PDB file of C-alpha atoms in Angstrom:
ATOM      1  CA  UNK A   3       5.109   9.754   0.882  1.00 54.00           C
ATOM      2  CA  UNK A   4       6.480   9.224  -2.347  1.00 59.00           C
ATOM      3  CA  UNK A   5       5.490   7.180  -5.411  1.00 60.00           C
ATOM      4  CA  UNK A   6       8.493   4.875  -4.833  1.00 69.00           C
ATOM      5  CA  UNK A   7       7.262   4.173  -1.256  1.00 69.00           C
ATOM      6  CA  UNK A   8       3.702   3.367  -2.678  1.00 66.00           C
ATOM      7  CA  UNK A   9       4.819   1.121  -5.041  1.00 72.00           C
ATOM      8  CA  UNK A  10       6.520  -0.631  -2.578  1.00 78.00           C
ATOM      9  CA  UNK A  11       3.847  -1.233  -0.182  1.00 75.00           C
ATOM     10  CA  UNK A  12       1.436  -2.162  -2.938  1.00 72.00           C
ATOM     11  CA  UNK A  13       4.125  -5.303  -3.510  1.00 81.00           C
ATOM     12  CA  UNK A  14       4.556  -5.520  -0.166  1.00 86.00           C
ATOM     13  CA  UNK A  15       3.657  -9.333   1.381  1.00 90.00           C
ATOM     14  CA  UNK A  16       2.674  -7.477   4.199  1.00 91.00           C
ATOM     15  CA  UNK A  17      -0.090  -4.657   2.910  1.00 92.00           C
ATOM     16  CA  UNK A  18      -2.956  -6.946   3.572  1.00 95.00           C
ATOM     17  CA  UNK A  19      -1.673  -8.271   7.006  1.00 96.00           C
ATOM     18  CA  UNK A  20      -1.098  -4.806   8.275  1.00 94.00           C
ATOM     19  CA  UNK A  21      -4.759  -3.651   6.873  1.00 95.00           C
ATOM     20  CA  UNK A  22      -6.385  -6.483   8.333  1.00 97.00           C
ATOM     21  CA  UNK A  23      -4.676  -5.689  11.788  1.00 96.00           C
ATOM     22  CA  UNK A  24      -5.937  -2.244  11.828  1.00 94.00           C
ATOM     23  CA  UNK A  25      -9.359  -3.039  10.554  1.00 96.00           C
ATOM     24  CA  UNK A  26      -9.604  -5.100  13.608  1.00 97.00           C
ATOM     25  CA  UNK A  27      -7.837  -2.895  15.869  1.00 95.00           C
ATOM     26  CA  UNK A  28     -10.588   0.193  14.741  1.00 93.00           C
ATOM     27  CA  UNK A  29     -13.531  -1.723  15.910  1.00 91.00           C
ATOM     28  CA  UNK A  30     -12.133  -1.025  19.127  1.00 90.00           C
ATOM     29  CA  UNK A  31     -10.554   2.129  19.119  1.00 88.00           C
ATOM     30  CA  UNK A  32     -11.795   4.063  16.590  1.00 82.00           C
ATOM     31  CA  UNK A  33      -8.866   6.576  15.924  1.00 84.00           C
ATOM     32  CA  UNK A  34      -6.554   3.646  14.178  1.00 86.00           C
ATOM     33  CA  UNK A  35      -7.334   4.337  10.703  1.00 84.00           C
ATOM     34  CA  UNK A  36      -9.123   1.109   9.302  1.00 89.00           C
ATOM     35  CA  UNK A  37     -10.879   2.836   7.282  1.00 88.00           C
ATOM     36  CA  UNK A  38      -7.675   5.136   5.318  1.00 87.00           C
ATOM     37  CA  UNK A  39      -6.475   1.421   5.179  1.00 90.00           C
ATOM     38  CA  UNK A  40      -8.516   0.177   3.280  1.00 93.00           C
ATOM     39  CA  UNK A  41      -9.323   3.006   1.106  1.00 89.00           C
ATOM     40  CA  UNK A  42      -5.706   3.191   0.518  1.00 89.00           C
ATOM     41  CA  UNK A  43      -5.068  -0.306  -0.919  1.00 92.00           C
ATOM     42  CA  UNK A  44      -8.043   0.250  -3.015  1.00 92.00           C
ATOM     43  CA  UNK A  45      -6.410   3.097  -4.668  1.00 89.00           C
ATOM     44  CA  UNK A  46      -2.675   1.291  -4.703  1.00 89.00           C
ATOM     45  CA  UNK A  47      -4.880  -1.397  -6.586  1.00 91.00           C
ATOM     46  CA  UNK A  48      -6.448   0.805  -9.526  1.00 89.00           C
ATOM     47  CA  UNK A  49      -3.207   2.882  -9.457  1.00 84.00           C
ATOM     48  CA  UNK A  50      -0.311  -0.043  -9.264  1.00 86.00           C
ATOM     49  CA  UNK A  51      -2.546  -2.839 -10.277  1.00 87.00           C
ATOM     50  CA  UNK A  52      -1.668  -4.796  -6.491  1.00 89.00           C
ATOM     51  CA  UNK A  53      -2.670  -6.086  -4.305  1.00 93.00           C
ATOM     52  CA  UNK A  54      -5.542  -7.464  -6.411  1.00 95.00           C
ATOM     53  CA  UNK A  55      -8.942  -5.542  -5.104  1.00 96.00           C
ATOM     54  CA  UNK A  56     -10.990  -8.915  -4.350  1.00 97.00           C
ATOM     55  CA  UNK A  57      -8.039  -9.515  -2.050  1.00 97.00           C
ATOM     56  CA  UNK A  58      -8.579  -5.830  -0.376  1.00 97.00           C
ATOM     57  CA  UNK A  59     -12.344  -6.460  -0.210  1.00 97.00           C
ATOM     58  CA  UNK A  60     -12.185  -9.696   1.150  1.00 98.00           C
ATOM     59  CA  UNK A  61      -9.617  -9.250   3.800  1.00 98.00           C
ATOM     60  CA  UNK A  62     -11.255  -6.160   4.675  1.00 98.00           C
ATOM     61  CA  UNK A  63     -14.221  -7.906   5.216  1.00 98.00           C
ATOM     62  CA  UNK A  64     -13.168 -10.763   7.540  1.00 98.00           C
ATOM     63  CA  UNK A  65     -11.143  -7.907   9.514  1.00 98.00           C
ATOM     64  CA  UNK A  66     -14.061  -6.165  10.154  1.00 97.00           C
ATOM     65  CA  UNK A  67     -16.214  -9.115  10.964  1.00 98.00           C
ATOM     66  CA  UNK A  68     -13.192 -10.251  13.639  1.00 98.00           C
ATOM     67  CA  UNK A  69     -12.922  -6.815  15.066  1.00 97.00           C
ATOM     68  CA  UNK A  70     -17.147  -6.931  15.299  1.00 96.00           C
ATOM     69  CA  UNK A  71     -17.328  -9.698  16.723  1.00 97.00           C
ATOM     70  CA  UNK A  72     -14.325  -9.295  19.315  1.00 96.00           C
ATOM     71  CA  UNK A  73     -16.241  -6.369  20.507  1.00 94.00           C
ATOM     72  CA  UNK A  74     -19.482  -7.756  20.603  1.00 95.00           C
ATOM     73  CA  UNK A  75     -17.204 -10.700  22.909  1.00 96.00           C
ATOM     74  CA  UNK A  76     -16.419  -7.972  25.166  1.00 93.00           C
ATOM     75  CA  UNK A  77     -19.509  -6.869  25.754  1.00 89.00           C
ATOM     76  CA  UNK A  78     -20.938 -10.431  26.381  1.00 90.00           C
ATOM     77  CA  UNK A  79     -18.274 -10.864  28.918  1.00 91.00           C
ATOM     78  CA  UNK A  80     -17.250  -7.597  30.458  1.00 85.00           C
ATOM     79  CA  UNK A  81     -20.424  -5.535  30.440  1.00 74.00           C
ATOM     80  CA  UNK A  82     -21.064  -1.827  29.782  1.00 69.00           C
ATOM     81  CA  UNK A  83     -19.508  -0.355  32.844  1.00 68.00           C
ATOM     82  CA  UNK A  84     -16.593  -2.592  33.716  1.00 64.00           C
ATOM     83  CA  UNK A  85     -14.404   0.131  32.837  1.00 60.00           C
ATOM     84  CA  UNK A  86     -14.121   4.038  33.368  1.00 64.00           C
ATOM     85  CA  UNK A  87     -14.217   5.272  29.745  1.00 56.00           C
ATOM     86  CA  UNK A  88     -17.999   3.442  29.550  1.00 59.00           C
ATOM     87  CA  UNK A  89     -19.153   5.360  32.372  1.00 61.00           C
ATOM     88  CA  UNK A  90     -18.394   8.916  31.096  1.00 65.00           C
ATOM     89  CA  UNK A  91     -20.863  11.172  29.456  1.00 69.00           C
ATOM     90  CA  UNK A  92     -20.357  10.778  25.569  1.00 65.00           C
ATOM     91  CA  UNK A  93     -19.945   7.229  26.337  1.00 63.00           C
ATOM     92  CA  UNK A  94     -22.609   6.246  28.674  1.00 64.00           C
ATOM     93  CA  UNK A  95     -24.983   8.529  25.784  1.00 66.00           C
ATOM     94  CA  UNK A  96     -23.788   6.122  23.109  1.00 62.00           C
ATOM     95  CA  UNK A  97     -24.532   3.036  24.713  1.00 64.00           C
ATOM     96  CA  UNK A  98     -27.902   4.259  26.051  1.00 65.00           C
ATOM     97  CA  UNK A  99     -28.688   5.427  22.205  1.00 64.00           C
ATOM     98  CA  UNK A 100     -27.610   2.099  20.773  1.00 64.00           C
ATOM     99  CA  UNK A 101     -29.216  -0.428  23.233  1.00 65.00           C
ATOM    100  CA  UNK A 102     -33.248   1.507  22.747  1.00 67.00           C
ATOM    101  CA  UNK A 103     -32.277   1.675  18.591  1.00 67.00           C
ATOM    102  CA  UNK A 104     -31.148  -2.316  18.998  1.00 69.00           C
ATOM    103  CA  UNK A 105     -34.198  -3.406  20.535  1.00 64.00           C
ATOM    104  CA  UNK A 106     -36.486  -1.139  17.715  1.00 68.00           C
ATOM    105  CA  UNK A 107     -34.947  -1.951  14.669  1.00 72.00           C
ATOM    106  CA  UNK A 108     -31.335  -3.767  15.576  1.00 71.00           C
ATOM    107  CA  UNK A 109     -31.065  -5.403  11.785  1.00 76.00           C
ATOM    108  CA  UNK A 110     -31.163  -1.514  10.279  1.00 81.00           C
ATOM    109  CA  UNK A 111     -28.803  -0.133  13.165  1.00 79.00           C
ATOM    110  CA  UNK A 112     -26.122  -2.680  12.698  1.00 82.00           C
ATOM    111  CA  UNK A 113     -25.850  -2.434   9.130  1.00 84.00           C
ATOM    112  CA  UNK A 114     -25.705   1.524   9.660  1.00 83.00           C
ATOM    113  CA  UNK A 115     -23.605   1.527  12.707  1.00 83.00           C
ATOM    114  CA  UNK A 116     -20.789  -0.673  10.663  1.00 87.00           C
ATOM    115  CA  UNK A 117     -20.097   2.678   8.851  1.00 84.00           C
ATOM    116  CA  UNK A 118     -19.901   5.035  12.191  1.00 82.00           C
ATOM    117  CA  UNK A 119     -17.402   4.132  13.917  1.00 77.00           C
ATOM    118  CA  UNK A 120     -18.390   5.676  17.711  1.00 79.00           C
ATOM    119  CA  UNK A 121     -21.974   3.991  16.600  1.00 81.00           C
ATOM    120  CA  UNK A 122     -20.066   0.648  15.683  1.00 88.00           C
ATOM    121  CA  UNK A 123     -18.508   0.454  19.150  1.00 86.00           C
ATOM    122  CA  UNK A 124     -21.427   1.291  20.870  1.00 82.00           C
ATOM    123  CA  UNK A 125     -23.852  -1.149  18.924  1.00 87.00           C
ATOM    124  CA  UNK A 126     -21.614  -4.388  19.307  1.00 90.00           C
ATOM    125  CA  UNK A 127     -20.865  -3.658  22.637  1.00 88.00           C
ATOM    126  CA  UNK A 128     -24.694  -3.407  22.847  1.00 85.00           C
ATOM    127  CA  UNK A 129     -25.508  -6.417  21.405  1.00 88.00           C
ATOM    128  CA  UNK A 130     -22.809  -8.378  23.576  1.00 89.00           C
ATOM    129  CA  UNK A 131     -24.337  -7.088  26.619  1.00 85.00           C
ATOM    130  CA  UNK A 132     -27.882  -7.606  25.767  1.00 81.00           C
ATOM    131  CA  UNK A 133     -27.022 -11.144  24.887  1.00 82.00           C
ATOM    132  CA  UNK A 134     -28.330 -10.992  21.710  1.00 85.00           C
ATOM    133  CA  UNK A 135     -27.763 -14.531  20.219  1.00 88.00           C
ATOM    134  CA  UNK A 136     -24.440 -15.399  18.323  1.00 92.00           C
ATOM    135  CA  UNK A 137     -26.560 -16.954  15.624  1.00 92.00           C
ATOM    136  CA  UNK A 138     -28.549 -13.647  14.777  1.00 88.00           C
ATOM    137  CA  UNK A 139     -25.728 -11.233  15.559  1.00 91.00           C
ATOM    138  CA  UNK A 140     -23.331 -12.590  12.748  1.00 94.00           C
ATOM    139  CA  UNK A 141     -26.550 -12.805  10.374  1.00 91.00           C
ATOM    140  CA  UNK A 142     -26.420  -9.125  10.652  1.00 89.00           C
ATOM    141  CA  UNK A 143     -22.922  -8.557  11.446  1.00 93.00           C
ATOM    142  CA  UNK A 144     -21.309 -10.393   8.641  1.00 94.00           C
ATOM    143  CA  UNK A 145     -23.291  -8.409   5.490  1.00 93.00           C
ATOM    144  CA  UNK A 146     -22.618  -5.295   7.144  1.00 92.00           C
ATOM    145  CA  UNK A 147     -19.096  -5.565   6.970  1.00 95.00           C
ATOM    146  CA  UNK A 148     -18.459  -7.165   3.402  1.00 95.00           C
ATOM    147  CA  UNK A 149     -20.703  -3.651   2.540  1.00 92.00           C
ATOM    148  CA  UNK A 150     -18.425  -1.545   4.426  1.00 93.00           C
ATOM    149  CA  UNK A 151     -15.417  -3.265   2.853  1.00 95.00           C
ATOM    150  CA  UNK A 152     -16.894  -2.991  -0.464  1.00 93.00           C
ATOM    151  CA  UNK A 153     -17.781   0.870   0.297  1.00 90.00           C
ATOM    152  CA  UNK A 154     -14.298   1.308   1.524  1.00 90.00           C
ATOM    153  CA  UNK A 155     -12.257  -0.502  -1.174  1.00 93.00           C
ATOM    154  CA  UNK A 156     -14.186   0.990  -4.097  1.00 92.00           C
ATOM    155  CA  UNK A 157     -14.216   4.704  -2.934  1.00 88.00           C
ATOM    156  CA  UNK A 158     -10.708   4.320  -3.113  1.00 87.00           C
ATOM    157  CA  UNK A 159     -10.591   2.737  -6.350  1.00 90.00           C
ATOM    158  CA  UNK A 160     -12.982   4.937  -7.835  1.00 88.00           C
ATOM    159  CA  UNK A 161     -11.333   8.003  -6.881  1.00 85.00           C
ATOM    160  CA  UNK A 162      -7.663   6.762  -7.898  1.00 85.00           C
ATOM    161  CA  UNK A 163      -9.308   5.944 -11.197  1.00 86.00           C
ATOM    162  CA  UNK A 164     -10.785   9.557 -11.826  1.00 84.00           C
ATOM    163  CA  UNK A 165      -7.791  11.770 -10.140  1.00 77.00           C
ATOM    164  CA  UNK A 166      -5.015  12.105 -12.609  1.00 67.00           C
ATOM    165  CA  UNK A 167      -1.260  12.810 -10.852  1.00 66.00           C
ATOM    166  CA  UNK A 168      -0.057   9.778 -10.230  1.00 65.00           C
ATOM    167  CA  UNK A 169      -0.176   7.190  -7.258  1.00 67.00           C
ATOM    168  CA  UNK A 170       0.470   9.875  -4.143  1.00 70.00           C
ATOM    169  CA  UNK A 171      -2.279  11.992  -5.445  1.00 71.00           C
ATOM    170  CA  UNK A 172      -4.528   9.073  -5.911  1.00 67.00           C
ATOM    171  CA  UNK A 173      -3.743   7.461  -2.207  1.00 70.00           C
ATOM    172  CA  UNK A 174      -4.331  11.351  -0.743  1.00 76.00           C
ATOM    173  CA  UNK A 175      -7.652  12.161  -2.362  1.00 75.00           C
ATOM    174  CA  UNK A 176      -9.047   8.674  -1.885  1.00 69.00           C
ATOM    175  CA  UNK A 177      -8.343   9.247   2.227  1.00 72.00           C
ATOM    176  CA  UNK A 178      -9.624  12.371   2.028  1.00 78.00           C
ATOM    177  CA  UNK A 179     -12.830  11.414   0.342  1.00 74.00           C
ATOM    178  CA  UNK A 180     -13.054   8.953   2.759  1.00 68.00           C
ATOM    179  CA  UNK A 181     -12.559  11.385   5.858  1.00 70.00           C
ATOM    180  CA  UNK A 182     -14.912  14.014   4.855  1.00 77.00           C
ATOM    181  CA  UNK A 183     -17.688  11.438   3.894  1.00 72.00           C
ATOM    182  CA  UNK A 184     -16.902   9.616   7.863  1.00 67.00           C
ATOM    183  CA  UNK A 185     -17.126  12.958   8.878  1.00 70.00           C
ATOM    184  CA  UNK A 186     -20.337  14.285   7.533  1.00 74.00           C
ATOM    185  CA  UNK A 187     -22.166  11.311   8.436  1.00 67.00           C
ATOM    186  CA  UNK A 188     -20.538  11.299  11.836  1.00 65.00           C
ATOM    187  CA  UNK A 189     -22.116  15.122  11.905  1.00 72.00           C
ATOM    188  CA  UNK A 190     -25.910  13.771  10.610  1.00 74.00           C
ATOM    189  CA  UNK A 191     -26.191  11.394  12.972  1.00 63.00           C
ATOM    190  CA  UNK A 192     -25.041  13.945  15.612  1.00 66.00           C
ATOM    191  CA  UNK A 193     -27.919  15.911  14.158  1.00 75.00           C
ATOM    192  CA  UNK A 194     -30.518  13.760  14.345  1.00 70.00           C
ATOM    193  CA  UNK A 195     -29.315  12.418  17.724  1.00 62.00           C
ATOM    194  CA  UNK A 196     -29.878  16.161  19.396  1.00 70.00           C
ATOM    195  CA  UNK A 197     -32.764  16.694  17.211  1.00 74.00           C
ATOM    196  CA  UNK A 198     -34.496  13.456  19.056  1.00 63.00           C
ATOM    197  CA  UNK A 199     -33.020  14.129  22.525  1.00 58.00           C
ATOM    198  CA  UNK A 200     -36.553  17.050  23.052  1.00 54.00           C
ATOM    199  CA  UNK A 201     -38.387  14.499  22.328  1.00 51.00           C
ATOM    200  CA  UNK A 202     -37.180  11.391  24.650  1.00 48.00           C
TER     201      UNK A 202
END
């Protein structure tokens, strides 16, 4: 990764398109790296001045509302077992988590669960599969991610703006930023997840 190459895909026609596609594609498989996406062209924003961060924010937000909603699709059509990976353990524990938290306080969970991303698969699956009604689900499902977009975008801005080096140090610190704050709340929700299980 050099400068050069940054510079080019902050110009690049095709940054936003290629975000957008793996924003969507990381609602469903949550090792594509929608989230280092966006952070990214945040950063390539403050740092190169394009593409423009309302752009970033904005495409990032519809992306995440399509991927959402695609999943919550799924689970309105397919079910919770239809294939093997939703019967194993972690994943059978995730959905079983996600449908009792939906039906106690679902507007709260899928606001949070937009920024988890096991927790985002498992709550829009949920709320496919419970048939929870189009109407309500993109009431909540549309805030949560223009919040995550704006979470994502800015944290990269924010950190290109305050880490001096250039654009490559900018782009690296803002993904890793992003990765260790993903992966601490990944680790508090484990937390609290075992710390509830005694009590269930």
């Amino acid at each position: 990764m050099t400068d050069a190459w940054l510079q080019a895909l902050a110009q690049s026609p095709w940054a936003l398109p290629a975000m957008a596609a793996l924003v969507v594609g990381d609602a469903f498989l949550v090792v594509i790296p929608g989230e280092a996406a966006v952070t990214t062209l945040g950063a390539l924003a403050v740092a190169e001045g394009s593409p423009p961060l309302a752009a970033v924010i904005v495409v990032a937000a519809a992306a995440a509302l399509t991927g959402d909603l695609g999943c919550y699709l799924v689970g309105r059509t397919a079910g919770l077992e239809r294939w093997r990976w939703m019967r194993g353990p972690r994943a059978a524990a995730a959905l079983g988590g996600a449908r009792s938290a939906l039906d106690r306080r679902g507007a709260t969970l899928m606001f949070t669960a937009r920024f988890i991303p096991f927790a985002r698969l498992a709550v829009n699956l949920v709320a496919g599969a419970s048939r929870m009604p189009m109407r309500r689900y993109l009431l909540l499902a549309a805030p949560a991610a223009s919040a995550w977009a704006l979470y994502q975008a800015l944290l990269g801005a924010a950190v290109a703006a305050l880490i001096p080096g250039g654009t490559v140090a900018a782009v690296i610190a803002s993904v890793v930023v992003a990765i260790v704050l993903g992966a601490a709340a990944d680790a508090i929700v484990a937390r609290a997840q075992r710390r509830r299980a005694p009590d269930a």
